[in-house]
Coordinates of C-alpha atoms and ligand atoms in Angstrom, one line a residue:
X1 CA -30.4 -175.7 122.4
X2 CA -31.6 -177.4 125.6
X3 CA -35.0 -176.3 126.8
X4 CA -35.1 -174.0 129.8
X5 CA -36.7 -175.7 132.7
X6 CA -39.0 -173.9 135.1
X7 CA -40.1 -174.8 138.6
X8 CA -43.4 -173.2 139.8
X9 CA -44.0 -172.5 143.5
X10 CA -47.7 -172.1 144.0
X11 CA -50.5 -173.5 141.9
X12 CA -53.3 -171.0 142.7
X13 CA -54.8 -168.5 140.4
X14 CA -51.5 -167.0 139.2
X15 CA -49.5 -170.3 139.1
X16 CA -52.3 -172.1 137.3
X17 CA -52.7 -169.2 134.8
X18 CA -49.0 -169.1 134.1
X19 CA -48.9 -172.9 133.4
X20 CA -51.8 -172.6 131.1
X21 CA -50.3 -169.7 129.1
X22 CA -46.8 -171.3 128.9
X23 CA -48.4 -174.5 127.6
X24 CA -51.0 -173.0 125.2
X25 CA -48.5 -170.5 123.7
X26 CA -45.4 -172.7 123.9
X27 CA -44.5 -172.4 120.2
X28 CA -44.9 -168.6 120.0
X29 CA -43.0 -168.2 123.3
X30 CA -40.1 -170.4 122.1
X31 CA -39.9 -168.3 118.9
X32 CA -39.6 -165.2 121.0
X33 CA -37.3 -166.5 123.7
X34 CA -35.0 -168.5 121.3
X35 CA -35.4 -171.6 123.5
X36 CA -38.1 -174.0 124.4
X37 CA -39.5 -173.2 127.9
X38 CA -41.0 -176.1 129.9
X39 CA -42.5 -176.3 133.3
X40 CA -41.0 -179.6 134.7
X41 CA -41.9 -179.3 138.4
X42 CA -44.5 -177.5 140.5
X43 CA -45.3 -177.3 144.2
X44 CA -48.5 -176.7 146.1
X45 CA -49.7 -177.1 149.7
X46 CA -52.1 -179.8 148.8
X47 CA -51.8 -182.1 145.7
X48 CA -55.5 -183.2 145.7
X49 CA -57.1 -179.8 145.0
X50 CA -58.9 -179.1 141.8
X51 CA -56.8 -176.7 139.7
X52 CA -57.4 -174.3 136.9
X53 CA -54.5 -175.8 135.0
X54 CA -53.6 -179.2 133.6
X55 CA -50.5 -180.5 135.4
X56 CA -49.9 -183.5 133.1
X57 CA -46.2 -183.9 132.5
X58 CA -45.3 -181.8 135.5
X59 CA -43.8 -183.5 138.6
X60 CA -45.7 -182.3 141.6
X61 CA -44.5 -182.0 145.2
X62 CA -45.5 -180.3 148.5
X63 CA -41.9 -179.4 149.3
X64 CA -40.7 -176.2 147.5
X65 CA -37.1 -177.0 148.5
X66 CA -37.1 -180.1 146.3
X67 CA -37.7 -177.8 143.3
X68 CA -35.3 -175.0 144.4
X69 CA -32.5 -177.6 145.0
X70 CA -33.0 -179.3 141.7
X71 CA -29.9 -178.5 139.6
X72 CA -32.0 -179.0 136.4
X73 CA -34.3 -176.1 137.1
X74 CA -33.1 -172.7 135.7
X75 CA -35.9 -170.4 136.7
X76 CA -38.1 -170.4 139.8
X77 CA -41.6 -168.8 139.6
X78 CA -42.5 -167.7 143.1
X79 CA -46.3 -167.5 143.0
X80 CA -47.3 -168.4 146.5
X81 CA -47.5 -164.8 147.8
X82 CA -47.1 -163.5 151.3
X83 CA -43.8 -162.1 152.7
X84 CA -42.3 -164.6 155.0
X85 CA -42.1 -168.1 153.4
X86 CA -41.8 -166.5 150.0
X87 CA -38.9 -164.4 151.1
X88 CA -37.0 -167.4 152.5
X89 CA -37.6 -169.4 149.4
X90 CA -36.5 -166.6 147.1
X91 CA -33.4 -166.1 149.2
X92 CA -32.5 -169.8 148.9
X93 CA -33.2 -169.9 145.2
X94 CA -30.9 -166.9 144.7
X95 CA -28.2 -168.5 146.8
X96 CA -28.5 -171.6 144.5
X97 CA -27.9 -169.3 141.5
X98 CA -31.5 -169.6 140.2
X99 CA -33.2 -166.7 138.4
X100 CA -36.6 -165.8 140.0
X101 CA -39.8 -164.5 138.6
X102 CA -42.4 -163.3 141.1
X103 CA -45.8 -161.7 141.2
X104 CA -45.4 -160.8 144.9
X105 CA -45.8 -157.1 145.4
X106 CA -45.8 -157.2 149.2
X107 CA -42.5 -159.1 149.1
X108 CA -40.8 -156.7 146.7
X109 CA -42.2 -153.6 148.4
X110 CA -41.1 -154.7 151.9
X111 CA -37.9 -156.7 151.2
X112 CA -36.9 -155.8 147.6
X113 CA -33.8 -153.7 148.5
X114 CA -32.4 -156.7 150.3
X115 CA -33.5 -159.3 147.7
X116 CA -32.0 -157.2 144.8
X117 CA -28.7 -156.8 146.6
X118 CA -28.5 -160.5 147.1
X119 CA -29.5 -161.2 143.5
X120 CA -26.9 -158.8 142.1
X121 CA -24.2 -160.3 144.2
X122 CA -25.1 -163.7 142.7
X123 CA -25.5 -162.3 139.2
X124 CA -29.1 -163.6 138.9
X125 CA -32.3 -161.8 137.9
X126 CA -35.4 -161.2 139.9
X127 CA -38.2 -160.1 137.7
X128 CA -41.5 -158.8 139.0
X129 CA -43.6 -157.3 136.2
X130 CA -46.7 -159.1 137.5
X131 CA -46.4 -157.5 140.9
X132 CA -47.8 -154.2 139.6
X133 CA -51.1 -153.7 137.7
X134 CA -51.6 -157.4 136.6
X135 CA -51.1 -157.7 132.9
X136 CA -50.1 -154.1 132.2
X137 CA -46.4 -154.0 131.3
X138 CA -45.9 -150.9 133.4
X139 CA -42.6 -151.9 134.9
X140 CA -41.1 -152.4 131.5
X141 CA -42.5 -149.1 130.2
X142 CA -41.1 -147.1 133.1
X143 CA -37.8 -149.0 133.4
X144 CA -37.0 -149.2 129.7
X145 CA -39.5 -147.3 127.5
X146 CA -39.4 -144.0 129.5
X147 CA -35.7 -144.2 130.5
X148 CA -35.0 -140.9 128.7
X149 CA -37.4 -139.0 130.8
X150 CA -37.6 -137.3 134.2
X151 CA -40.8 -138.7 135.6
X152 CA -42.7 -135.7 137.0
X153 CA -45.6 -137.6 138.4
X154 CA -47.6 -140.8 138.0
X155 CA -51.1 -141.6 139.2
X156 CA -52.8 -144.9 138.8
X157 CA -55.7 -147.1 139.6
X158 CA -53.6 -150.0 140.7
X159 CA -55.9 -152.2 142.7
X160 CA -58.5 -154.1 140.6
X161 CA -60.6 -155.3 143.5
X162 CA -61.0 -151.8 144.8
X163 CA -61.9 -150.4 141.4
X164 CA -64.3 -153.3 140.8
X165 CA -66.1 -152.5 144.1
X166 CA -66.3 -148.7 143.5
X167 CA -67.6 -149.3 140.0
X168 CA -70.3 -151.8 140.9
X169 CA -71.5 -149.7 143.8
X170 CA -71.7 -146.6 141.7
X171 CA -73.2 -148.0 138.5
X172 CA -75.4 -150.8 139.9
X173 CA -76.0 -149.6 143.4
X174 CA -74.7 -152.9 144.7
X175 CA -73.8 -153.6 148.3
X176 CA -70.1 -153.4 149.3
X177 CA -70.0 -156.9 150.8
X178 CA -71.6 -158.6 147.9
X179 CA -69.2 -157.0 145.4
X180 CA -66.3 -157.9 147.5
X181 CA -67.5 -161.5 147.7
X182 CA -67.7 -161.6 143.9
X183 CA -64.2 -160.2 143.6
X184 CA -62.9 -162.9 145.9
X185 CA -64.7 -165.6 143.9
X186 CA -63.2 -164.3 140.7
X187 CA -59.7 -164.5 142.2
X188 CA -59.1 -160.7 142.1
X189 CA -58.8 -160.1 145.9
X190 CA -55.8 -160.6 148.1
X191 CA -55.8 -163.6 150.6
X192 CA -56.7 -160.9 153.2
X193 CA -59.1 -158.6 151.3
X194 CA -58.4 -155.8 153.8
X195 CA -55.2 -155.3 151.8
X196 CA -57.3 -154.3 148.8
X197 CA -59.9 -152.2 150.7
X198 CA -57.5 -150.4 153.0
X199 CA -55.1 -149.4 150.2
X200 CA -52.2 -151.6 151.4
X201 CA -52.0 -153.5 148.1
X202 CA -52.0 -150.3 146.1
X203 CA -49.3 -148.9 148.4
X204 CA -47.1 -151.9 147.8
X205 CA -47.5 -151.3 144.1
X206 CA -46.9 -147.6 144.4
X207 CA -43.7 -148.2 146.4
X208 CA -42.4 -150.3 143.5
X209 CA -43.5 -147.8 140.8
X210 CA -41.9 -144.9 142.7
X211 CA -38.6 -146.6 143.1
X212 CA -38.4 -147.3 139.4
X213 CA -39.5 -143.9 138.4
X214 CA -37.1 -142.0 140.7
X215 CA -34.3 -144.4 141.5
X216 CA -35.0 -144.4 145.2
X217 CA -34.9 -147.3 147.6
X218 CA -38.2 -149.2 148.2
X219 CA -39.8 -147.6 151.2
X220 CA -43.3 -148.8 151.8
X221 CA -43.5 -147.4 155.3
X222 CA -43.4 -143.9 154.0
X223 CA -46.5 -144.1 151.8
X224 CA -49.5 -142.2 153.1
X225 CA -52.4 -144.6 152.9
X226 CA -56.2 -144.2 153.1
X227 CA -58.6 -147.0 152.2
X228 CA -61.8 -146.7 150.2
X229 CA -64.3 -147.7 152.9
X230 CA -65.0 -144.1 153.8
X231 CA -66.3 -143.4 150.3
X232 CA -70.1 -143.0 150.6
X233 CA -72.7 -143.1 147.9
X234 CA -73.6 -139.5 149.0
X235 CA -70.1 -138.3 148.2
X236 CA -70.0 -140.2 144.9
X237 CA -73.3 -138.5 143.9
X238 CA -72.2 -134.9 144.9
X239 CA -68.8 -135.4 143.2
X240 CA -70.7 -136.4 140.0
X241 CA -72.9 -133.3 140.2
X242 CA -69.7 -131.2 140.3
X243 CA -68.3 -133.1 137.3
X244 CA -65.9 -135.5 139.2
X245 CA -65.6 -139.2 139.7
X246 CA -64.1 -140.7 142.8
X247 CA -61.3 -143.2 142.2
X248 CA -58.9 -144.9 144.6
X249 CA -55.5 -143.7 143.3
X250 CA -51.9 -144.3 144.0
X251 CA -49.9 -141.1 143.3
X252 CA -46.2 -140.4 143.2
X253 CA -45.0 -136.8 142.5
X254 CA -41.6 -135.3 142.5
X255 CA -41.5 -131.8 144.0
X256 CA -38.7 -129.4 144.8
X257 CA -38.9 -130.5 148.4
X258 CA -39.1 -134.3 147.9
X259 CA -41.4 -137.0 146.7
X260 CA -45.1 -137.3 147.5
X261 CA -46.2 -141.0 147.9
X262 CA -49.8 -141.4 148.6
X263 CA -52.8 -143.8 148.2
X264 CA -56.3 -142.4 148.8
X265 CA -59.7 -141.9 147.3
X266 CA -59.4 -139.0 144.9
X267 CA -61.9 -136.9 142.9
X268 CA -60.8 -136.6 139.3
X269 CA -62.6 -134.7 136.5
X270 CA -65.0 -137.0 134.7
X271 CA -63.5 -136.1 131.3
X272 CA -60.1 -137.6 132.1
X273 CA -59.5 -141.0 130.6
X274 CA -58.6 -142.4 134.1
X275 CA -62.1 -141.5 135.3
X276 CA -63.5 -144.0 132.8
X277 CA -61.4 -147.0 133.9
X278 CA -63.9 -149.3 135.4
X279 CA -64.3 -152.7 137.0
X280 CA -61.2 -154.8 137.5
X281 CA -59.3 -152.7 135.0
X282 CA -56.2 -150.8 136.1
X283 CA -54.6 -147.8 134.4
X284 CA -51.5 -145.7 135.2
X285 CA -51.0 -142.2 133.9
X286 CA -47.3 -141.3 133.7
X287 CA -46.1 -137.7 133.1
X288 CA -42.6 -137.6 131.7
X289 CA -40.8 -134.3 130.9
X290 CA -39.9 -135.3 127.4
X291 CA -42.9 -137.5 126.3
X292 CA -45.6 -135.7 128.2
X293 CA -48.5 -137.8 129.5
X294 CA -48.7 -141.5 128.7
X295 CA -51.4 -143.9 129.8
X296 CA -51.2 -147.6 130.3
X297 CA -54.5 -149.6 130.6
X298 CA -55.4 -153.2 131.1
X299 CA -56.7 -155.9 133.5
X300 CA -55.2 -155.4 136.9
X301 CA -55.9 -158.9 138.3
X302 CA -57.1 -162.3 137.3
X303 CA -55.4 -165.5 136.3
X304 CA -54.3 -165.0 132.7
X305 CA -53.7 -161.2 132.7
X306 CA -51.3 -161.8 135.6
X307 CA -49.8 -164.8 133.9
X308 CA -49.2 -162.6 130.8
X309 CA -46.8 -160.5 132.8
X310 CA -45.2 -163.6 134.5
X311 CA -44.5 -165.2 131.2
X312 CA -43.2 -162.0 129.7
X313 CA -40.7 -161.9 132.6
X314 CA -39.7 -165.6 131.9
X315 CA -39.0 -164.7 128.3
X316 CA -36.9 -161.7 129.3
X317 CA -34.9 -163.9 131.7
X318 CA -34.4 -166.6 129.1
X319 CA -33.2 -164.0 126.5
X320 CA -30.7 -162.7 129.1
X321 CA -29.4 -166.1 130.3
X322 CA -26.2 -165.8 128.3
X323 CA -25.5 -162.1 129.0
X324 CA -23.0 -161.0 131.6
X325 CA -24.8 -160.0 134.8
X326 CA -23.5 -156.4 134.5
X327 CA -25.4 -156.1 131.3
X328 CA -28.8 -157.0 132.8
X329 CA -31.4 -154.2 133.0
X330 CA -31.0 -153.0 136.7
X331 CA -33.8 -154.3 139.0
X332 CA -34.9 -150.8 139.9
X333 CA -34.2 -149.2 136.5
X334 CA -31.3 -147.1 137.9
X335 CA -27.9 -148.7 138.4
X336 CA -27.6 -150.0 142.0
X337 CA -24.8 -147.6 142.9
X338 CA -27.0 -144.7 141.6
X339 CA -30.0 -145.4 143.9
X340 CA -30.5 -142.1 145.8
X341 CA -32.3 -141.4 149.0
X342 CA -34.5 -138.5 147.9
X343 CA -36.7 -137.4 150.8
X344 CA -40.3 -138.7 150.9
X345 CA -42.6 -135.9 152.1
X346 CA -44.7 -136.4 155.2
X347 CA -48.5 -136.4 154.6
X348 CA -48.8 -132.8 155.9
X349 CA -46.4 -131.5 153.4
X350 CA -48.3 -132.7 150.3
X351 CA -50.1 -130.2 148.1
X352 CA -53.4 -131.0 146.5
X353 CA -56.9 -129.7 146.0
X354 CA -59.8 -130.9 148.3
X355 CA -63.5 -131.7 148.3
X356 CA -65.1 -131.0 151.7
X357 CA -68.6 -132.0 152.8
X358 CA -70.0 -130.3 155.9
X359 CA -73.3 -130.9 157.6
X360 CA -74.1 -127.4 158.7
X361 CA -76.9 -125.8 160.6
X362 CA -79.4 -124.2 158.2
X363 CA -79.1 -120.6 159.5
X364 CA -77.5 -117.3 158.4
X365 CA -73.9 -116.6 159.2
X366 CA -72.7 -120.3 159.2
X367 CA -71.1 -120.1 155.8
X368 CA -69.3 -116.9 156.6
X369 CA -67.8 -118.5 159.7
X370 CA -66.5 -121.3 157.6
X371 CA -65.1 -119.1 154.8
X372 CA -63.5 -116.9 157.4
X373 CA -61.5 -119.9 158.7
X374 CA -60.6 -120.9 155.2
X375 CA -59.4 -117.4 154.4
X376 CA -57.3 -117.3 157.7
X377 CA -55.4 -120.3 156.4
X378 CA -55.1 -118.8 152.9
X379 CA -57.3 -121.5 151.4
X380 CA -59.1 -120.5 148.3
X381 CA -62.6 -121.9 147.3
X382 CA -63.0 -123.1 143.7
X383 CA -66.7 -124.2 143.8
X384 CA -69.5 -124.6 146.3
X385 CA -72.8 -126.4 146.5
X386 CA -75.5 -126.1 149.2
X387 CA -78.2 -128.7 149.2
X388 CA -81.8 -128.5 150.4
X389 CA -82.4 -130.3 153.7
X390 CA -82.9 -134.0 152.9
X391 CA -86.2 -133.8 154.8
X392 CA -88.2 -130.6 155.7
X393 CA -87.8 -131.3 159.4
X394 CA -84.0 -131.4 159.2
X395 CA -82.1 -128.5 160.7
X396 CA -78.8 -129.3 159.0
X397 CA -77.9 -129.1 155.3
X398 CA -75.0 -130.6 153.4
X399 CA -72.5 -128.0 152.1
X400 CA -70.0 -129.2 149.5
X401 CA -66.9 -127.2 148.8
X402 CA -64.0 -127.6 146.3
X403 CA -60.8 -126.1 147.5
X404 CA -57.9 -125.0 145.2
X405 CA -54.5 -126.6 145.7
X406 CA -53.2 -126.0 149.2
X407 CA -50.8 -127.5 151.7
X408 CA -52.2 -130.4 153.6
X409 CA -51.0 -128.9 156.9
X410 CA -53.2 -125.8 156.3
X411 CA -56.2 -127.9 155.3
X412 CA -55.8 -130.0 158.5
X413 CA -55.7 -126.9 160.6
X414 CA -58.7 -125.4 158.9
X415 CA -60.7 -128.6 159.2
X416 CA -59.9 -128.8 162.9
X417 CA -61.3 -125.3 163.4
X418 CA -64.4 -125.8 161.2
X419 CA -65.1 -129.1 163.1
X420 CA -65.3 -127.1 166.3
X421 CA -67.9 -124.7 165.1
X422 CA -71.2 -125.1 167.0
X423 CA -73.2 -125.1 163.8
X424 CA -71.3 -128.0 162.3
X425 CA -72.7 -131.5 163.0
X426 CA -71.0 -134.8 162.2
X427 CA -67.5 -135.3 160.9
X428 CA -66.2 -133.0 158.2
X429 CA -65.6 -135.2 155.2
X430 CA -62.4 -134.5 153.2
X431 CA -61.5 -136.2 149.9
X432 CA -58.4 -135.1 148.0
X433 CA -58.7 -134.0 144.4
X434 CA -56.4 -134.1 141.4
X435 CA -56.9 -132.5 138.0
X436 CA -54.3 -134.8 136.5
X437 CA -53.3 -132.1 134.0
Ligands
LIG501 N1 -55.7 -158.0 144.7 C1 -55.0 -157.4 143.7 C2 -56.0 -156.4 142.9 C3 -54.5 -158.5 142.7 O1 -57.2 -156.5 143.1 O2 -55.5 -155.6 142.2 C4 -53.6 -158.0 141.7 O3 -52.4 -157.4 142.2

């Protein structure tokens, strides 16, 4: 059989990694796919840059349309990122009847509904395993391996850069900026690292996971997002004293009222496996009604882990080249005509437990004022810790409280009142907490 010809758009970390893996493992890959797979053309903004891959035998260009318009090319790998040029190129590729493999989470989260509709109309596949959690085959697991289950919830560390920063700061006391610079040098971070730090990248990935888990349209704009910059060493230490680790999690949970979609720093019990996922590693815990909890772990960023997912998608597409389009696995796991608009809950309607840190005047009666407010809002305290003043001369002491699960709306109202107490100095710190049971 004729080899399948691939055109690669983008020769950065992921594009370079994909070419290396496709070349190095060509024989094994062909045995799995049933056809030889070769990269014949690739495109990059500049052709004179040093690359992580050897491009011998690959025709290079700076014009992506030359590749997309080439009738010899069967599959386009879109590995340039971003959501404007990439979107146009994918749209043209689909219109030309090409199958597409992409690692572009922003693009899928923001424009996936439209792209999949276009691809289905043309009978082509758009595969995106590499868009979520780097090398972990979580899309395949959710879409195929767990298709007998109702997904009750999923929670994951889905940004490698953020996890790398939190781990290095906690374990080595390193400075935020220095760790971020290292993550950039290692090719983990987004072109704009604010996407990693502010939780946007994790929210893109959560949007995709939730669609596949619940058969809902992709709706990034409804994800509640909090970044990790507000996590201080002080809170990391207090959390540890209470038996918790702070992780930046993406959480999707189906409740009777709708679906919670949220990305924020989260205290989790230190004995949970997820609490021990460090550095650039990602992990996703998925709770299915039939299977119970399942955990997926692996490198969440980096050239070859991401390439591993890209190449797996290429193999899947090649295997399905001769199948009728109606027999392809649906893009979002559920048949397109079964995608249902289940409501996404507003942030104030989510239910979770909380860690609060107050800086309170060290005098009698303050604690009772605080607990009175909590009781008024029917919020129950699980644990509490009052620290000595950091220095003898200090008139305020840190009070750390763990609250049982409550409605966010109630917690907001209570915090607003606590904040107004004369004895409370500085902003009340609130971090959400999950037991992950
Ligand atoms: N910037 C992303 C991360 C890359 O750090 O997880 C992988 O999606």
